[in-house]
Amino acid sequence: MTDHKINFTPEQITALFIDTARSGDTELLSQFLEAGMPVDCIDSRGYTPLIVATYNDNLEAAKLLLEKGANPDAADLKGATALSGVAFKGFDTIADLLIEHGASVDKPNHAGRTPLMFAVMFGREAMVTKLLKAGANPDHKDIEDVSARILAQRQGLEHLFS
């Protein structure tokens, strides 16, 4: 009987960990973390397990990662944070969780767009209200000199800012 040992590269292990966050398997996520996997490791696109878990609406995985010290403001290679993705998708409960754990409501991506801007762009009215109540700046401007307030006016959503 020959011993067939499988050797994974660090990149493959990171990819498996991030795929586990994407699928929301908290048991396997816990095993990775207990084995010493860095909670804020990144893949080739700069995605962290938290970014991937939240973008895929995996609340329990996001809770676990945050409890284990995940940075709620970690950004991918485009500068987008977990809250940006959640604002775009309209995942209100996960947005609450991120904000409770200190996520910046105004952290812009590399184009200067904030979570509030994404919420407005995709018509996520409840998210817009949530972010404004959490202190988001409706007048922050992106690299095109456009703010969330301006976007809202263009889309007929200015009532959200009154």
mmCIF file of N, CA, C and O in Angstrom, residues 14-97:
data_model
loop_
_atom_site.group_PDB
_atom_site.id
_atom_site.type_symbol
_atom_site.label_atom_id
_atom_site.label_comp_id
_atom_site.label_asym_id
_atom_site.label_seq_id
_atom_site.Cartn_x
_atom_site.Cartn_y
_atom_site.Cartn_z
ATOM 1 N N THR A 14 -5.960 28.770 0.915
ATOM 2 C CA THR A 14 -6.712 30.024 1.047
ATOM 3 C C THR A 14 -7.985 29.965 0.210
ATOM 4 O O THR A 14 -9.062 30.348 0.675
ATOM 5 N N ALA A 15 -7.877 29.464 -1.016
ATOM 6 C CA ALA A 15 -9.058 29.357 -1.888
ATOM 7 C C ALA A 15 -10.109 28.441 -1.271
ATOM 8 O O ALA A 15 -11.311 28.743 -1.312
ATOM 9 N N LEU A 16 -9.684 27.333 -0.668
ATOM 10 C CA LEU A 16 -10.625 26.423 -0.017
ATOM 11 C C LEU A 16 -11.309 27.096 1.171
ATOM 12 O O LEU A 16 -12.517 26.945 1.387
ATOM 13 N N PHE A 17 -10.546 27.846 1.953
ATOM 14 C CA PHE A 17 -11.086 28.562 3.105
ATOM 15 C C PHE A 17 -12.125 29.597 2.650
ATOM 16 O O PHE A 17 -13.224 29.686 3.206
ATOM 17 N N ILE A 18 -11.788 30.349 1.628
ATOM 18 C CA ILE A 18 -12.705 31.376 1.131
ATOM 19 C C ILE A 18 -13.937 30.741 0.492
ATOM 20 O O ILE A 18 -15.055 31.234 0.659
ATOM 21 N N ASP A 19 -13.772 29.626 -0.193
ATOM 22 C CA ASP A 19 -14.939 28.895 -0.726
ATOM 23 C C ASP A 19 -15.844 28.404 0.404
ATOM 24 O O ASP A 19 -17.065 28.371 0.264
ATOM 25 N N THR A 20 -15.237 28.037 1.524
ATOM 26 C CA THR A 20 -16.013 27.611 2.689
ATOM 27 C C THR A 20 -16.827 28.779 3.230
ATOM 28 O O THR A 20 -18.001 28.616 3.595
ATOM 29 N N ALA A 21 -16.242 29.967 3.263
ATOM 30 C CA ALA A 21 -16.978 31.162 3.686
ATOM 31 C C ALA A 21 -18.111 31.459 2.711
ATOM 32 O O ALA A 21 -19.217 31.804 3.115
ATOM 33 N N ARG A 22 -17.839 31.281 1.411
ATOM 34 C CA ARG A 22 -18.855 31.515 0.376
ATOM 35 C C ARG A 22 -20.046 30.583 0.571
ATOM 36 O O ARG A 22 -21.190 30.991 0.441
ATOM 37 N N SER A 23 -19.764 29.336 0.930
ATOM 38 C CA SER A 23 -20.845 28.355 1.089
ATOM 39 C C SER A 23 -21.541 28.483 2.444
ATOM 40 O O SER A 23 -22.632 27.960 2.629
ATOM 41 N N GLY A 24 -20.900 29.164 3.395
ATOM 42 C CA GLY A 24 -21.510 29.366 4.703
ATOM 43 C C GLY A 24 -21.373 28.196 5.652
ATOM 44 O O GLY A 24 -22.096 28.117 6.644
ATOM 45 N N ASP A 25 -20.430 27.305 5.394
ATOM 46 C CA ASP A 25 -20.227 26.130 6.249
ATOM 47 C C ASP A 25 -19.460 26.541 7.508
ATOM 48 O O ASP A 25 -18.228 26.537 7.530
ATOM 49 N N THR A 26 -20.200 26.886 8.570
ATOM 50 C CA THR A 26 -19.554 27.399 9.784
ATOM 51 C C THR A 26 -18.722 26.346 10.498
ATOM 52 O O THR A 26 -17.713 26.674 11.118
ATOM 53 N N GLU A 27 -19.128 25.093 10.406
ATOM 54 C CA GLU A 27 -18.344 24.036 11.059
ATOM 55 C C GLU A 27 -16.955 23.931 10.438
ATOM 56 O O GLU A 27 -15.944 23.890 11.133
ATOM 57 N N LEU A 28 -16.918 23.903 9.110
ATOM 58 C CA LEU A 28 -15.627 23.818 8.424
ATOM 59 C C LEU A 28 -14.833 25.122 8.594
ATOM 60 O O LEU A 28 -13.606 25.084 8.763
ATOM 61 N N LEU A 29 -15.520 26.271 8.576
ATOM 62 C CA LEU A 29 -14.831 27.548 8.824
ATOM 63 C C LEU A 29 -14.132 27.517 10.182
ATOM 64 O O LEU A 29 -12.975 27.925 10.297
ATOM 65 N N SER A 30 -14.845 27.025 11.193
ATOM 66 C CA SER A 30 -14.264 26.921 12.540
ATOM 67 C C SER A 30 -13.035 26.039 12.530
ATOM 68 O O SER A 30 -12.030 26.348 13.180
ATOM 69 N N GLN A 31 -13.091 24.924 11.802
ATOM 70 C CA GLN A 31 -11.944 24.019 11.730
ATOM 71 C C GLN A 31 -10.740 24.701 11.084
ATOM 72 O O GLN A 31 -9.608 24.542 11.550
ATOM 73 N N PHE A 32 -10.979 25.452 10.010
ATOM 74 C CA PHE A 32 -9.892 26.201 9.373
ATOM 75 C C PHE A 32 -9.270 27.178 10.378
ATOM 76 O O PHE A 32 -8.048 27.273 10.496
ATOM 77 N N LEU A 33 -10.114 27.916 11.081
ATOM 78 C CA LEU A 33 -9.627 28.919 12.027
ATOM 79 C C LEU A 33 -8.875 28.275 13.185
ATOM 80 O O LEU A 33 -7.820 28.768 13.593
ATOM 81 N N GLU A 34 -9.400 27.157 13.697
ATOM 82 C CA GLU A 34 -8.725 26.439 14.785
ATOM 83 C C GLU A 34 -7.377 25.889 14.344
ATOM 84 O O GLU A 34 -6.461 25.758 15.150
ATOM 85 N N ALA A 35 -7.248 25.602 13.050
ATOM 86 C CA ALA A 35 -5.984 25.093 12.519
ATOM 87 C C ALA A 35 -4.983 26.216 12.245
ATOM 88 O O ALA A 35 -3.869 25.964 11.804
ATOM 89 N N GLY A 36 -5.417 27.465 12.504
ATOM 90 C CA GLY A 36 -4.486 28.581 12.353
ATOM 91 C C GLY A 36 -4.640 29.414 11.097
ATOM 92 O O GLY A 36 -3.787 30.262 10.808
ATOM 93 N N MET A 37 -5.700 29.207 10.346
ATOM 94 C CA MET A 37 -5.923 29.998 9.133
ATOM 95 C C MET A 37 -6.168 31.456 9.528
ATOM 96 O O MET A 37 -6.993 31.735 10.399
ATOM 97 N N PRO A 38 -5.470 32.396 8.915
ATOM 98 C CA PRO A 38 -5.694 33.813 9.240
ATOM 99 C C PRO A 38 -7.106 34.243 8.812
ATOM 100 O O PRO A 38 -7.495 34.038 7.669
ATOM 101 N N VAL A 39 -7.843 34.850 9.732
ATOM 102 C CA VAL A 39 -9.233 35.207 9.481
ATOM 103 C C VAL A 39 -9.371 36.227 8.352
ATOM 104 O O VAL A 39 -10.386 36.255 7.665
ATOM 105 N N ASP A 40 -8.344 37.039 8.129
ATOM 106 C CA ASP A 40 -8.399 38.058 7.075
ATOM 107 C C ASP A 40 -7.506 37.741 5.879
ATOM 108 O O ASP A 40 -7.048 38.645 5.177
ATOM 109 N N CYS A 41 -7.264 36.457 5.630
ATOM 110 C CA CYS A 41 -6.458 36.107 4.455
ATOM 111 C C CYS A 41 -7.189 36.590 3.194
ATOM 112 O O CYS A 41 -8.392 36.828 3.225
ATOM 113 N N ILE A 42 -6.449 36.740 2.113
ATOM 114 C CA ILE A 42 -7.068 37.218 0.869
ATOM 115 C C ILE A 42 -6.746 36.282 -0.280
ATOM 116 O O ILE A 42 -5.714 35.627 -0.302
ATOM 117 N N ASP A 43 -7.679 36.248 -1.243
ATOM 118 C CA ASP A 43 -7.437 35.459 -2.445
ATOM 119 C C ASP A 43 -6.869 36.364 -3.541
ATOM 120 O O ASP A 43 -6.544 37.529 -3.293
ATOM 121 N N SER A 44 -6.786 35.859 -4.746
ATOM 122 C CA SER A 44 -6.161 36.592 -5.844
ATOM 123 C C SER A 44 -6.912 37.867 -6.221
ATOM 124 O O SER A 44 -6.351 38.755 -6.858
ATOM 125 N N ARG A 45 -8.188 37.985 -5.850
ATOM 126 C CA ARG A 45 -8.959 39.202 -6.145
ATOM 127 C C ARG A 45 -9.012 40.139 -4.942
ATOM 128 O O ARG A 45 -9.671 41.164 -4.989
ATOM 129 N N GLY A 46 -8.311 39.739 -3.883
ATOM 130 C CA GLY A 46 -8.305 40.550 -2.678
ATOM 131 C C GLY A 46 -9.501 40.296 -1.784
ATOM 132 O O GLY A 46 -9.722 41.024 -0.824
ATOM 133 N N TYR A 47 -10.281 39.274 -2.090
ATOM 134 C CA TYR A 47 -11.451 38.959 -1.268
ATOM 135 C C TYR A 47 -11.026 38.284 0.027
ATOM 136 O O TYR A 47 -10.189 37.386 0.018
ATOM 137 N N THR A 48 -11.632 38.716 1.111
ATOM 138 C CA THR A 48 -11.438 38.062 2.396
ATOM 139 C C THR A 48 -12.613 37.108 2.613
ATOM 140 O O THR A 48 -13.642 37.231 1.951
ATOM 141 N N PRO A 49 -12.479 36.181 3.548
ATOM 142 C CA PRO A 49 -13.620 35.312 3.852
ATOM 143 C C PRO A 49 -14.865 36.118 4.234
ATOM 144 O O PRO A 49 -15.978 35.771 3.825
ATOM 145 N N LEU A 50 -14.695 37.208 4.983
ATOM 146 C CA LEU A 50 -15.847 38.013 5.389
ATOM 147 C C LEU A 50 -16.533 38.657 4.189
ATOM 148 O O LEU A 50 -17.769 38.642 4.091
ATOM 149 N N ILE A 51 -15.767 39.207 3.279
ATOM 150 C CA ILE A 51 -16.355 39.823 2.082
ATOM 151 C C ILE A 51 -17.182 38.788 1.329
ATOM 152 O O ILE A 51 -18.322 39.041 0.929
ATOM 153 N N VAL A 52 -16.630 37.603 1.143
ATOM 154 C CA VAL A 52 -17.313 36.552 0.382
ATOM 155 C C VAL A 52 -18.544 36.026 1.131
ATOM 156 O O VAL A 52 -19.602 35.827 0.535
ATOM 157 N N ALA A 53 -18.413 35.824 2.442
ATOM 158 C CA ALA A 53 -19.552 35.331 3.231
ATOM 159 C C ALA A 53 -20.708 36.326 3.191
ATOM 160 O O ALA A 53 -21.863 35.943 2.978
ATOM 161 N N THR A 54 -20.406 37.607 3.391
ATOM 162 C CA THR A 54 -21.473 38.608 3.424
ATOM 163 C C THR A 54 -22.105 38.805 2.053
ATOM 164 O O THR A 54 -23.316 38.928 1.939
ATOM 165 N N TYR A 55 -21.307 38.803 1.004
ATOM 166 C CA TYR A 55 -21.816 38.993 -0.358
ATOM 167 C C TYR A 55 -22.758 37.859 -0.751
ATOM 168 O O TYR A 55 -23.638 38.040 -1.579
ATOM 169 N N ASN A 56 -22.554 36.699 -0.149
ATOM 170 C CA ASN A 56 -23.389 35.532 -0.451
ATOM 171 C C ASN A 56 -24.466 35.296 0.607
ATOM 172 O O ASN A 56 -25.057 34.226 0.671
ATOM 173 N N ASP A 57 -24.719 36.314 1.431
ATOM 174 C CA ASP A 57 -25.814 36.312 2.411
ATOM 175 C C ASP A 57 -25.699 35.183 3.432
ATOM 176 O O ASP A 57 -26.699 34.587 3.820
ATOM 177 N N ASN A 58 -24.464 34.913 3.865
ATOM 178 C CA ASN A 58 -24.237 33.876 4.873
ATOM 179 C C ASN A 58 -24.024 34.531 6.238
ATOM 180 O O ASN A 58 -22.889 34.759 6.677
ATOM 181 N N LEU A 59 -25.139 34.823 6.903
ATOM 182 C CA LEU A 59 -25.132 35.548 8.167
ATOM 183 C C LEU A 59 -24.331 34.829 9.247
ATOM 184 O O LEU A 59 -23.513 35.444 9.928
ATOM 185 N N GLU A 60 -24.550 33.536 9.420
ATOM 186 C CA GLU A 60 -23.857 32.807 10.489
ATOM 187 C C GLU A 60 -22.351 32.755 10.243
ATOM 188 O O GLU A 60 -21.561 32.875 11.182
ATOM 189 N N ALA A 61 -21.952 32.584 8.997
ATOM 190 C CA ALA A 61 -20.517 32.596 8.674
ATOM 191 C C ALA A 61 -19.929 33.978 8.962
ATOM 192 O O ALA A 61 -18.832 34.093 9.520
ATOM 193 N N ALA A 62 -20.665 35.023 8.608
ATOM 194 C CA ALA A 62 -20.196 36.382 8.871
ATOM 195 C C ALA A 62 -20.060 36.617 10.375
ATOM 196 O O ALA A 62 -19.065 37.192 10.826
ATOM 197 N N LYS A 63 -21.050 36.161 11.154
ATOM 198 C CA LYS A 63 -20.979 36.303 12.620
ATOM 199 C C LYS A 63 -19.727 35.617 13.162
ATOM 200 O O LYS A 63 -18.997 36.188 13.971
ATOM 201 N N LEU A 64 -19.499 34.388 12.723
ATOM 202 C CA LEU A 64 -18.335 33.630 13.193
ATOM 203 C C LEU A 64 -17.037 34.367 12.861
ATOM 204 O O LEU A 64 -16.163 34.531 13.715
ATOM 205 N N LEU A 65 -16.908 34.817 11.630
ATOM 206 C CA LEU A 65 -15.684 35.497 11.204
ATOM 207 C C LEU A 65 -15.454 36.787 11.997
ATOM 208 O O LEU A 65 -14.333 37.074 12.425
ATOM 209 N N LEU A 66 -16.515 37.545 12.211
ATOM 210 C CA LEU A 66 -16.385 38.777 12.999
ATOM 211 C C LEU A 66 -16.036 38.472 14.450
ATOM 212 O O LEU A 66 -15.199 39.157 15.050
ATOM 213 N N GLU A 67 -16.651 37.440 15.014
ATOM 214 C CA GLU A 67 -16.328 37.036 16.388
ATOM 215 C C GLU A 67 -14.869 36.607 16.513
ATOM 216 O O GLU A 67 -14.247 36.771 17.561
ATOM 217 N N LYS A 68 -14.319 36.068 15.432
ATOM 218 C CA LYS A 68 -12.924 35.623 15.436
ATOM 219 C C LYS A 68 -11.961 36.738 15.031
ATOM 220 O O LYS A 68 -10.775 36.493 14.807
ATOM 221 N N GLY A 69 -12.490 37.966 14.896
ATOM 222 C CA GLY A 69 -11.613 39.113 14.661
ATOM 223 C C GLY A 69 -11.488 39.607 13.238
ATOM 224 O O GLY A 69 -10.597 40.413 12.946
ATOM 225 N N ALA A 70 -12.352 39.165 12.333
ATOM 226 C CA ALA A 70 -12.268 39.654 10.949
ATOM 227 C C ALA A 70 -12.428 41.170 10.916
ATOM 228 O O ALA A 70 -13.224 41.739 11.670
ATOM 229 N N ASN A 71 -11.674 41.800 10.066
ATOM 230 C CA ASN A 71 -11.720 43.253 9.895
ATOM 231 C C ASN A 71 -12.947 43.609 9.052
ATOM 232 O O ASN A 71 -12.990 43.276 7.869
ATOM 233 N N PRO A 72 -13.941 44.315 9.640
ATOM 234 C CA PRO A 72 -15.137 44.640 8.873
ATOM 235 C C PRO A 72 -14.885 45.651 7.754
ATOM 236 O O PRO A 72 -15.709 45.791 6.853
ATOM 237 N N ASP A 73 -13.734 46.325 7.788
ATOM 238 C CA ASP A 73 -13.405 47.301 6.760
ATOM 239 C C ASP A 73 -12.355 46.820 5.761
ATOM 240 O O ASP A 73 -11.865 47.610 4.950
ATOM 241 N N ALA A 74 -11.995 45.547 5.805
ATOM 242 C CA ALA A 74 -11.050 45.023 4.809
ATOM 243 C C ALA A 74 -11.646 45.236 3.426
ATOM 244 O O ALA A 74 -12.860 45.107 3.224
ATOM 245 N N ALA A 75 -10.792 45.572 2.468
ATOM 246 C CA ALA A 75 -11.266 45.883 1.120
ATOM 247 C C ALA A 75 -10.619 44.961 0.096
ATOM 248 O O ALA A 75 -9.485 44.514 0.274
ATOM 249 N N ASP A 76 -11.351 44.701 -0.989
ATOM 250 C CA ASP A 76 -10.806 43.890 -2.077
ATOM 251 C C ASP A 76 -9.899 44.747 -2.964
ATOM 252 O O ASP A 76 -9.619 45.909 -2.632
ATOM 253 N N LEU A 77 -9.453 44.201 -4.071
ATOM 254 C CA LEU A 77 -8.509 44.925 -4.933
ATOM 255 C C LEU A 77 -9.113 46.169 -5.578
ATOM 256 O O LEU A 77 -8.389 47.027 -6.075
ATOM 257 N N LYS A 78 -10.455 46.280 -5.588
ATOM 258 C CA LYS A 78 -11.121 47.474 -6.116
ATOM 259 C C LYS A 78 -11.474 48.451 -5.004
ATOM 260 O O LYS A 78 -12.083 49.481 -5.252
ATOM 261 N N GLY A 79 -11.087 48.091 -3.780
ATOM 262 C CA GLY A 79 -11.359 48.958 -2.647
ATOM 263 C C GLY A 79 -12.731 48.761 -2.027
ATOM 264 O O GLY A 79 -13.119 49.508 -1.135
ATOM 265 N N ALA A 80 -13.471 47.766 -2.476
ATOM 266 C CA ALA A 80 -14.815 47.523 -1.951
ATOM 267 C C ALA A 80 -14.750 46.723 -0.653
ATOM 268 O O ALA A 80 -14.004 45.755 -0.544
ATOM 269 N N THR A 81 -15.550 47.133 0.315
ATOM 270 C CA THR A 81 -15.639 46.449 1.594
ATOM 271 C C THR A 81 -16.854 45.520 1.605
ATOM 272 O O THR A 81 -17.686 45.555 0.689
ATOM 273 N N ALA A 82 -16.971 44.739 2.665
ATOM 274 C CA ALA A 82 -18.141 43.871 2.827
ATOM 275 C C ALA A 82 -19.417 44.702 2.828
ATOM 276 O O ALA A 82 -20.411 44.331 2.197
ATOM 277 N N LEU A 83 -19.394 45.857 3.501
ATOM 278 C CA LEU A 83 -20.597 46.683 3.570
ATOM 279 C C LEU A 83 -20.987 47.214 2.194
ATOM 280 O O LEU A 83 -22.177 47.342 1.900
ATOM 281 N N SER A 84 -20.029 47.488 1.343
ATOM 282 C CA SER A 84 -20.345 47.929 -0.023
ATOM 283 C C SER A 84 -21.135 46.853 -0.763
ATOM 284 O O SER A 84 -22.147 47.142 -1.403
ATOM 285 N N GLY A 85 -20.664 45.608 -0.674
ATOM 286 C CA GLY A 85 -21.350 44.513 -1.348
ATOM 287 C C GLY A 85 -22.727 44.256 -0.786
ATOM 288 O O GLY A 85 -23.686 44.004 -1.507
ATOM 289 N N VAL A 86 -22.843 44.344 0.538
ATOM 290 C CA VAL A 86 -24.115 44.125 1.211
ATOM 291 C C VAL A 86 -25.098 45.243 0.857
ATOM 292 O O VAL A 86 -26.284 45.001 0.655
ATOM 293 N N ALA A 87 -24.604 46.480 0.753
ATOM 294 C CA ALA A 87 -25.454 47.609 0.380
ATOM 295 C C ALA A 87 -25.983 47.432 -1.037
ATOM 296 O O ALA A 87 -27.155 47.682 -1.313
ATOM 297 N N PHE A 88 -25.135 46.976 -1.939
ATOM 298 C CA PHE A 88 -25.518 46.714 -3.322
ATOM 299 C C PHE A 88 -26.567 45.600 -3.393
ATOM 300 O O PHE A 88 -27.548 45.700 -4.109
ATOM 301 N N LYS A 89 -26.386 44.551 -2.598
ATOM 302 C CA LYS A 89 -27.293 43.409 -2.613
ATOM 303 C C LYS A 89 -28.570 43.642 -1.802
ATOM 304 O O LYS A 89 -29.566 42.963 -2.008
ATOM 305 N N GLY A 90 -28.506 44.559 -0.836
ATOM 306 C CA GLY A 90 -29.673 44.828 -0.003
ATOM 307 C C GLY A 90 -29.848 43.869 1.155
ATOM 308 O O GLY A 90 -30.970 43.640 1.613
ATOM 309 N N PHE A 91 -28.761 43.327 1.677
ATOM 310 C CA PHE A 91 -28.824 42.386 2.808
ATOM 311 C C PHE A 91 -28.819 43.168 4.122
ATOM 312 O O PHE A 91 -27.781 43.384 4.742
ATOM 313 N N ASP A 92 -30.008 43.572 4.561
ATOM 314 C CA ASP A 92 -30.149 44.452 5.722
ATOM 315 C C ASP A 92 -29.606 43.860 7.016
ATOM 316 O O ASP A 92 -28.951 44.561 7.789
ATOM 317 N N THR A 93 -29.883 42.613 7.300
ATOM 318 C CA THR A 93 -29.444 42.001 8.557
ATOM 319 C C THR A 93 -27.924 41.936 8.628
ATOM 320 O O THR A 93 -27.329 42.208 9.680
ATOM 321 N N ILE A 94 -27.303 41.597 7.523
ATOM 322 C CA ILE A 94 -25.837 41.543 7.505
ATOM 323 C C ILE A 94 -25.255 42.954 7.618
ATOM 324 O O ILE A 94 -24.237 43.157 8.277
ATOM 325 N N ALA A 95 -25.916 43.937 7.021
ATOM 326 C CA ALA A 95 -25.457 45.324 7.174
ATOM 327 C C ALA A 95 -25.481 45.717 8.645
ATOM 328 O O ALA A 95 -24.525 46.324 9.145
ATOM 329 N N ASP A 96 -26.556 45.365 9.349
ATOM 330 C CA ASP A 96 -26.634 45.652 10.784
ATOM 331 C C ASP A 96 -25.451 45.022 11.521
ATOM 332 O O ASP A 96 -24.816 45.664 12.356
ATOM 333 N N LEU A 97 -25.176 43.761 11.212
ATOM 334 C CA LEU A 97 -24.080 43.039 11.855
ATOM 335 C C LEU A 97 -22.746 43.739 11.604
ATOM 336 O O LEU A 97 -21.953 43.939 12.532
#
